[in-house]
mmCIF file of C-alpha atoms in Angstrom:
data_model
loop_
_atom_site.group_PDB
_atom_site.id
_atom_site.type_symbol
_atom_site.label_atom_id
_atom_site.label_comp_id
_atom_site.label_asym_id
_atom_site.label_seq_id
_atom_site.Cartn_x
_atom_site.Cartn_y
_atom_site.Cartn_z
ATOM 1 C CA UNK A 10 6.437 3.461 -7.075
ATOM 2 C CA UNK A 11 3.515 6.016 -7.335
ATOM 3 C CA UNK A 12 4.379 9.738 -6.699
ATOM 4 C CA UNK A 13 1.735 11.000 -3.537
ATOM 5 C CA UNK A 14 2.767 14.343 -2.161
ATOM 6 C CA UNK A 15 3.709 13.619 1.672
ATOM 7 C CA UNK A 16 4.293 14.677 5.120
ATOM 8 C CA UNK A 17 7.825 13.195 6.128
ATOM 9 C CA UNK A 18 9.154 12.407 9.585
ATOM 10 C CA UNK A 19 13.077 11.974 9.224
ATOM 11 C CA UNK A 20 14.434 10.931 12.547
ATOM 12 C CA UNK A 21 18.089 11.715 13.095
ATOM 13 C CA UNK A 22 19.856 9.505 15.619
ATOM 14 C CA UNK A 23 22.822 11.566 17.674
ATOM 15 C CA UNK A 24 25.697 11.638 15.594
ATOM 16 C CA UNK A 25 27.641 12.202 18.279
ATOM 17 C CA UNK A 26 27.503 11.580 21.871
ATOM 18 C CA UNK A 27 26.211 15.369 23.771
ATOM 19 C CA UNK A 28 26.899 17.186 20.448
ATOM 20 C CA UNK A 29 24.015 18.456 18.745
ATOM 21 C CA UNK A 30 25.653 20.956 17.003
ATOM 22 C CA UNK A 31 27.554 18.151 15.004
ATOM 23 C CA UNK A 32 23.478 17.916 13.484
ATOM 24 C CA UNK A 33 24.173 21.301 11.684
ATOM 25 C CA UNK A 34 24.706 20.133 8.117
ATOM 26 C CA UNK A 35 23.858 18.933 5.110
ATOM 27 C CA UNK A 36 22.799 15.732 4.439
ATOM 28 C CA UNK A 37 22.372 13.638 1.331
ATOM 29 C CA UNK A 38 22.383 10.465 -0.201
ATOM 30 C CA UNK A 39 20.024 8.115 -1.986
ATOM 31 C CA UNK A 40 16.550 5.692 -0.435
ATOM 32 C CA UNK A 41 16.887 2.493 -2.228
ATOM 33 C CA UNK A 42 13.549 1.252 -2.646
ATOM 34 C CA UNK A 43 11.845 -0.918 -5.931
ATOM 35 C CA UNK A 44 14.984 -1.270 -7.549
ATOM 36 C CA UNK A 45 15.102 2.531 -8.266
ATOM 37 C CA UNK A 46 17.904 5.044 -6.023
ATOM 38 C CA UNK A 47 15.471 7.661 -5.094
ATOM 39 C CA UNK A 48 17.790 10.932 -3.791
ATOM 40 C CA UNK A 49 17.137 12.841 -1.050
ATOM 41 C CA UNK A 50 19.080 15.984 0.737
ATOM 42 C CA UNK A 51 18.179 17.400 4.049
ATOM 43 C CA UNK A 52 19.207 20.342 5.388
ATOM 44 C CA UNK A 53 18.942 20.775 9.466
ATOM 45 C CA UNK A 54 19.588 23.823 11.429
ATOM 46 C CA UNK A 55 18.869 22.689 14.845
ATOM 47 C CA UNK A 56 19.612 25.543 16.944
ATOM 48 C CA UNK A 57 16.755 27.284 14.705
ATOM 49 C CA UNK A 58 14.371 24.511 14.976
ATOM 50 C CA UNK A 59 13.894 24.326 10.845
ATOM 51 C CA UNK A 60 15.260 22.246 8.266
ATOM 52 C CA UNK A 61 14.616 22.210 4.364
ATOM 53 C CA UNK A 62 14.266 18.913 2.699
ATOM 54 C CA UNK A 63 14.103 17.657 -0.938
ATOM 55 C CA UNK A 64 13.172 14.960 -3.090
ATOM 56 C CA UNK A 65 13.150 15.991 -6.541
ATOM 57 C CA UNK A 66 11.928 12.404 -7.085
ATOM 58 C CA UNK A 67 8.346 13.436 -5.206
ATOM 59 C CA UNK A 68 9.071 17.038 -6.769
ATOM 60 C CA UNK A 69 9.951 18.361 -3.764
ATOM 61 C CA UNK A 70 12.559 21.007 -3.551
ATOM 62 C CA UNK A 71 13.684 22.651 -0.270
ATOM 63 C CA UNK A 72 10.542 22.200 2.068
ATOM 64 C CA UNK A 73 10.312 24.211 5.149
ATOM 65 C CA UNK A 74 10.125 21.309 8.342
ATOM 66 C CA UNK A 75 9.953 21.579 11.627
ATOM 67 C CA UNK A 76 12.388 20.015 14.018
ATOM 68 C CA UNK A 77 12.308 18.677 17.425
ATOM 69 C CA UNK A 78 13.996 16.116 20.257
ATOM 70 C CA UNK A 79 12.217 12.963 20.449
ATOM 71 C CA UNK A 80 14.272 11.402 23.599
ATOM 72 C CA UNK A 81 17.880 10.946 22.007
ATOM 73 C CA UNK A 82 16.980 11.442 18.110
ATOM 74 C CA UNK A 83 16.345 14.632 15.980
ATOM 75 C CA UNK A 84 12.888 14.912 14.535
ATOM 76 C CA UNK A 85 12.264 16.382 11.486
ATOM 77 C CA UNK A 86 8.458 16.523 10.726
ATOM 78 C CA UNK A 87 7.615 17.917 6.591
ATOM 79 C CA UNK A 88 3.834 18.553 6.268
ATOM 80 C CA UNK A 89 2.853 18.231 2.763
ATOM 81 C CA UNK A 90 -0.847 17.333 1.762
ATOM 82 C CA UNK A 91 -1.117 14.964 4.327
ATOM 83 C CA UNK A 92 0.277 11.312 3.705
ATOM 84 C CA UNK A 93 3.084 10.222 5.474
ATOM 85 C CA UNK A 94 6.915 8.381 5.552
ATOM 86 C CA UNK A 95 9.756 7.795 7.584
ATOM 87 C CA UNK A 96 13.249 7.501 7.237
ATOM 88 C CA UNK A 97 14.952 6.763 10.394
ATOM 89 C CA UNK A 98 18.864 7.241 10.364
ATOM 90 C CA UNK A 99 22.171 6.284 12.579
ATOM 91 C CA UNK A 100 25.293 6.970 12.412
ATOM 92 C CA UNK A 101 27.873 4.680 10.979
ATOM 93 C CA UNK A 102 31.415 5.864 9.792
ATOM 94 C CA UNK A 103 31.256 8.962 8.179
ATOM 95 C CA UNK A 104 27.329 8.152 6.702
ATOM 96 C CA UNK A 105 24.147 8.150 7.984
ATOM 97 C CA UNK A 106 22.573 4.538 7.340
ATOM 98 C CA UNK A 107 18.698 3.295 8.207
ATOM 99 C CA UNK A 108 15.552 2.306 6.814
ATOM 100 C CA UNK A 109 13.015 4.317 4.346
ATOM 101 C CA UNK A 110 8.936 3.549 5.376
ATOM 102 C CA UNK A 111 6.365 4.747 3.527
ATOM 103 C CA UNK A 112 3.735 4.919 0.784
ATOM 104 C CA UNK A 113 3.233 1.381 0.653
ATOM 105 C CA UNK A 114 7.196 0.800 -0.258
ATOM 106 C CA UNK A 115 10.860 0.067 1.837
ATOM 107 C CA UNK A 116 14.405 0.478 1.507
ATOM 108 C CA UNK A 117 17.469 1.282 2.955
ATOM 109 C CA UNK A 118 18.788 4.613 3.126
ATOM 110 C CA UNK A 119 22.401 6.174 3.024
ATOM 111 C CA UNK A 120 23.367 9.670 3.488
ATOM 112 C CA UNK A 121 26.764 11.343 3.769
ATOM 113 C CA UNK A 122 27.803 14.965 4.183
ATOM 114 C CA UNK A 123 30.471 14.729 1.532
ATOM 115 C CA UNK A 124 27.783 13.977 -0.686
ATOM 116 C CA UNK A 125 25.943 16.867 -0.255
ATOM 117 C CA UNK A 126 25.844 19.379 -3.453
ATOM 118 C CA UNK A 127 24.918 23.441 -3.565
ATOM 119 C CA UNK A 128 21.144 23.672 -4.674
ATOM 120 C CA UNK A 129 21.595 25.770 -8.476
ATOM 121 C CA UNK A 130 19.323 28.265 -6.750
ATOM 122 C CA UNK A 131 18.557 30.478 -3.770
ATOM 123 C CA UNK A 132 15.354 30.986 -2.256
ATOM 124 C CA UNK A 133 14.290 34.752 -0.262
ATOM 125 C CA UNK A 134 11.299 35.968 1.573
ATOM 126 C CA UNK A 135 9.389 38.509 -1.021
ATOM 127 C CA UNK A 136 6.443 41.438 -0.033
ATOM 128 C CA UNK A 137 4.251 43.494 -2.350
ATOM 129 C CA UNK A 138 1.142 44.863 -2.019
ATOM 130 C CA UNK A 139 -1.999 45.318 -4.219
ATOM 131 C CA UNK A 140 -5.565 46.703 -3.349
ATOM 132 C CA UNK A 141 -4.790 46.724 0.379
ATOM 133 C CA UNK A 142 -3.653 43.337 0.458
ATOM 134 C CA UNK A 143 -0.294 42.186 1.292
ATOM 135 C CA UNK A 144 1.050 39.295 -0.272
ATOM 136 C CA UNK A 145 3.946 37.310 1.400
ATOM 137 C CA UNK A 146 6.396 34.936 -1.658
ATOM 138 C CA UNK A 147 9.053 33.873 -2.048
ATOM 139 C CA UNK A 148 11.641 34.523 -4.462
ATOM 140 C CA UNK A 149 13.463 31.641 -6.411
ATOM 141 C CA UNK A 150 16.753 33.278 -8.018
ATOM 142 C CA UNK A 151 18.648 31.001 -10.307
ATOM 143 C CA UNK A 152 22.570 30.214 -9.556
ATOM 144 C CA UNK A 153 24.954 33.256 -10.576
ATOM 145 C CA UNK A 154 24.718 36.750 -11.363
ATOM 146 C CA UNK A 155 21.983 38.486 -12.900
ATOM 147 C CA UNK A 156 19.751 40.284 -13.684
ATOM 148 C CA UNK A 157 17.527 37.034 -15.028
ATOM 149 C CA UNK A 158 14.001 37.172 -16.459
ATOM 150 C CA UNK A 159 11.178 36.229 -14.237
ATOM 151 C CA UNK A 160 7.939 33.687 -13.764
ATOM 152 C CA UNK A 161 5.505 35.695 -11.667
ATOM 153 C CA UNK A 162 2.857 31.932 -10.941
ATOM 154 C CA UNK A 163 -0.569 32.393 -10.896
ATOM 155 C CA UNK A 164 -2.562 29.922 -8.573
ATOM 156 C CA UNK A 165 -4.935 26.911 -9.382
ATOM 157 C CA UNK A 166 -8.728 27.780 -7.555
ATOM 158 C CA UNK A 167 -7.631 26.294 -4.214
ATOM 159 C CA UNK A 168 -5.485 27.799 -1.606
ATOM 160 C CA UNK A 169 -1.835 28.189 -2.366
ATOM 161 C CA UNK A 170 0.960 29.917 -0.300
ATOM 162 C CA UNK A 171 4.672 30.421 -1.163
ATOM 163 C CA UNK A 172 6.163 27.459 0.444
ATOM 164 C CA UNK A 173 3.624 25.269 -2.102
ATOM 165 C CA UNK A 174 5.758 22.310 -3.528
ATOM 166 C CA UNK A 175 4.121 21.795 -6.824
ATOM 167 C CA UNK A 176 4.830 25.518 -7.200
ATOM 168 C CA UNK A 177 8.529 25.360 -6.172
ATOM 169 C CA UNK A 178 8.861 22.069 -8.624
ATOM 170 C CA UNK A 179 8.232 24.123 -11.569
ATOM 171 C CA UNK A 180 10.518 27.018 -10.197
ATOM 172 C CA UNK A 181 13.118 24.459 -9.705
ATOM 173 C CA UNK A 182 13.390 23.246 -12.920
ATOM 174 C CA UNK A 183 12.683 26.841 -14.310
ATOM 175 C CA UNK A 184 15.950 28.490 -12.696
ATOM 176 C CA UNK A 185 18.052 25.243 -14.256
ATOM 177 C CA UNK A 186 18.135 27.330 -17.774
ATOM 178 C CA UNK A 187 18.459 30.682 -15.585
ATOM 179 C CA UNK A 188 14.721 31.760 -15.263
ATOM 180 C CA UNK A 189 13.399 33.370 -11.662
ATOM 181 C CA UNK A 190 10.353 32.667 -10.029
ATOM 182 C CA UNK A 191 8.175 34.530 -7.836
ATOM 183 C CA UNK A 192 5.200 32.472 -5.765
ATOM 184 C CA UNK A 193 3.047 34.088 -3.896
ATOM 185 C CA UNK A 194 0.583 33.559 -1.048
ATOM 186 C CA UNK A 195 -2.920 33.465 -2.895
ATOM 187 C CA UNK A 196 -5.686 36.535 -2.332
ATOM 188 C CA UNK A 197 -8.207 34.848 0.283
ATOM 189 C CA UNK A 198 -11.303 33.633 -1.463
ATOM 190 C CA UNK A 199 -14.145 36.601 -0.553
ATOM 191 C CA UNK A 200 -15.938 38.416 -3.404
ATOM 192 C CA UNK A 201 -13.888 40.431 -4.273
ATOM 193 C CA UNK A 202 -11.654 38.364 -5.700
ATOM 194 C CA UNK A 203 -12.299 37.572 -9.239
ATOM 195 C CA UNK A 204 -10.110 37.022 -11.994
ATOM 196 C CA UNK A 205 -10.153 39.891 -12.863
ATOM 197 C CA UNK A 206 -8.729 41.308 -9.501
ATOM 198 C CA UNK A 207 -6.690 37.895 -9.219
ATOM 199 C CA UNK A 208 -4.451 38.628 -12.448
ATOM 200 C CA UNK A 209 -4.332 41.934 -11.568
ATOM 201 C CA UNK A 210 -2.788 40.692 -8.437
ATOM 202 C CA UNK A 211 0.308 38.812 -10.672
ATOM 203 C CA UNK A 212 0.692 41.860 -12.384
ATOM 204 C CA UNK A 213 1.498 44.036 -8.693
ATOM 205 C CA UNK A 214 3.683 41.432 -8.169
ATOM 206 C CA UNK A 215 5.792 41.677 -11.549
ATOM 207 C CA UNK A 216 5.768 45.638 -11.122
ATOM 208 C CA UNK A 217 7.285 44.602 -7.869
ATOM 209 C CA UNK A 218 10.192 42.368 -9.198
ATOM 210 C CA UNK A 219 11.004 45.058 -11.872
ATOM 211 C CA UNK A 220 12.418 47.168 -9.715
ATOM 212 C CA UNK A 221 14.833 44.505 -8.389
ATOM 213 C CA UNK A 222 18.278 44.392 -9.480
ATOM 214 C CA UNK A 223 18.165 40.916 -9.889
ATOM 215 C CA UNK A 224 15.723 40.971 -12.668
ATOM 216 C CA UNK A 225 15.269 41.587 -15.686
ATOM 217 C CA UNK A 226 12.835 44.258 -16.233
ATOM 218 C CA UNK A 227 12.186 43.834 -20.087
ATOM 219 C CA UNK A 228 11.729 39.908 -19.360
ATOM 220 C CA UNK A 229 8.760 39.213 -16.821
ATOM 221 C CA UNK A 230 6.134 36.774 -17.801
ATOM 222 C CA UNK A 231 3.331 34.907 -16.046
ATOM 223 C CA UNK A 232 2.878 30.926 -15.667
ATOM 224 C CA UNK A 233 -0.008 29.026 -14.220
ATOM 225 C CA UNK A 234 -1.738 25.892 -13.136
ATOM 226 C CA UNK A 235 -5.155 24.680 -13.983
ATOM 227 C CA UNK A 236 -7.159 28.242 -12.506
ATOM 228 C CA UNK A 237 -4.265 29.844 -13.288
ATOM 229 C CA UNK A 238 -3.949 29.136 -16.949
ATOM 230 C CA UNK A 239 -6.793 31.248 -17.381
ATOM 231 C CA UNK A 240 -5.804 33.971 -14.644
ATOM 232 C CA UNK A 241 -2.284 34.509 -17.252
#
């Protein structure tokens, strides 16, 4: 099954009866689909009106979505370039059980609370500030206690903000062996911003983590993608 980068609808049937709060929790479990156990972990705070989903098998890794009510069922809506699938889910037992639909494959799907596993990272909201500009990230920190050297990611030429999934893939697997990652929202395109002013902009933003307990001051380096190769 090909790989597209989505924008996933997960609708969550009642687990119980007048109890939305029972909706607060982790959820994961595997989409069977082409012969292959795809997994997938959701994590819904309703009362907020977010959730955070991921599918490392479509390199996604803790999403922001949106949710809603759609008559009796949770909706959680995941805009992500644009193409689109659906798992609806019900409750049976202690699992969640229903159908995966989407990019041009099908398969059942079954979640379960018990199932779900701590994420080997933490993710946190990230400001700095270069040449008037304020850039919003977010800060990927690896799984125990630091400090742990640091990925400041430079951008490919299109628009790129912190919540970018390609970007958190590679931070993902980065903070397996221990490595942070910082990804920011991308300088606006004007005139001003060259490459010059654009790697100069990664470089604020490593000054930035130095000063952080968390990292490792001595061990800050830069990564990119396509454009960004040549901004590092």
């Amino acid at each position: 099954m090909p790989r597209p980068t989505p924008l996933l609808a997960l609708l969550l049937l009642p687990l119980l009866p007048g109890a939305a709060h029972a909706q607060e929790a982790i959820w994961a479990g595997t989409v069977r689909t082409n012969d292959l156990d795809v997994g997938v972990r959701v994590r819904i705070s309703e009362g907020a009106g977010s959730a955070r989903v991921s599918v490392p098998h479509f390199g996604w890794y803790d999403v922001a979505a949106r949710v809603g009510r759609r008559d009796e069922a949770l909706q959680v809506t995941c805009d992500v370039y644009g193409s689109r699938a659906l798992l609806t889910l019900a409750r049976d037992g202690d699992e969640l059980r229903g159908t995966w639909d989407g990019w041009g494959a099908r398969g059942e799907a079954r979640l379960r609370t018990s199932q779900a596993k701590a994420l080997t990272w933490t993710i946190q909201p990230f400001e700095f500030e270069h040449l008037g500009h304020g850039f919003r990230a977010s800060l990927l920190l690896p799984a125990g206690e630091g400090p742990f050297p640091a990925i400041v990611w430079t951008h490919g030429s299109g628009p790129v903000d912190r919540e970018d999934p390609l970007y958190r893939r590679h931070a993902a697997w980065l903070a397996e062996p221990g490595l942070a990652s910082l990804i920011y929202a991308k300088r606006p395109p004007t005139a001003d911003a060259t490459m010059q002013v654009l790697a100069d902009d990664a470089v604020a933003g490593a000054r930035a983590l130095a000063i952080l307990p968390e990292i490792q001051r001595d061990l800050i380096g830069v990564g990119g993608l396509s454009q960004g190769g040549w901004v590092s």
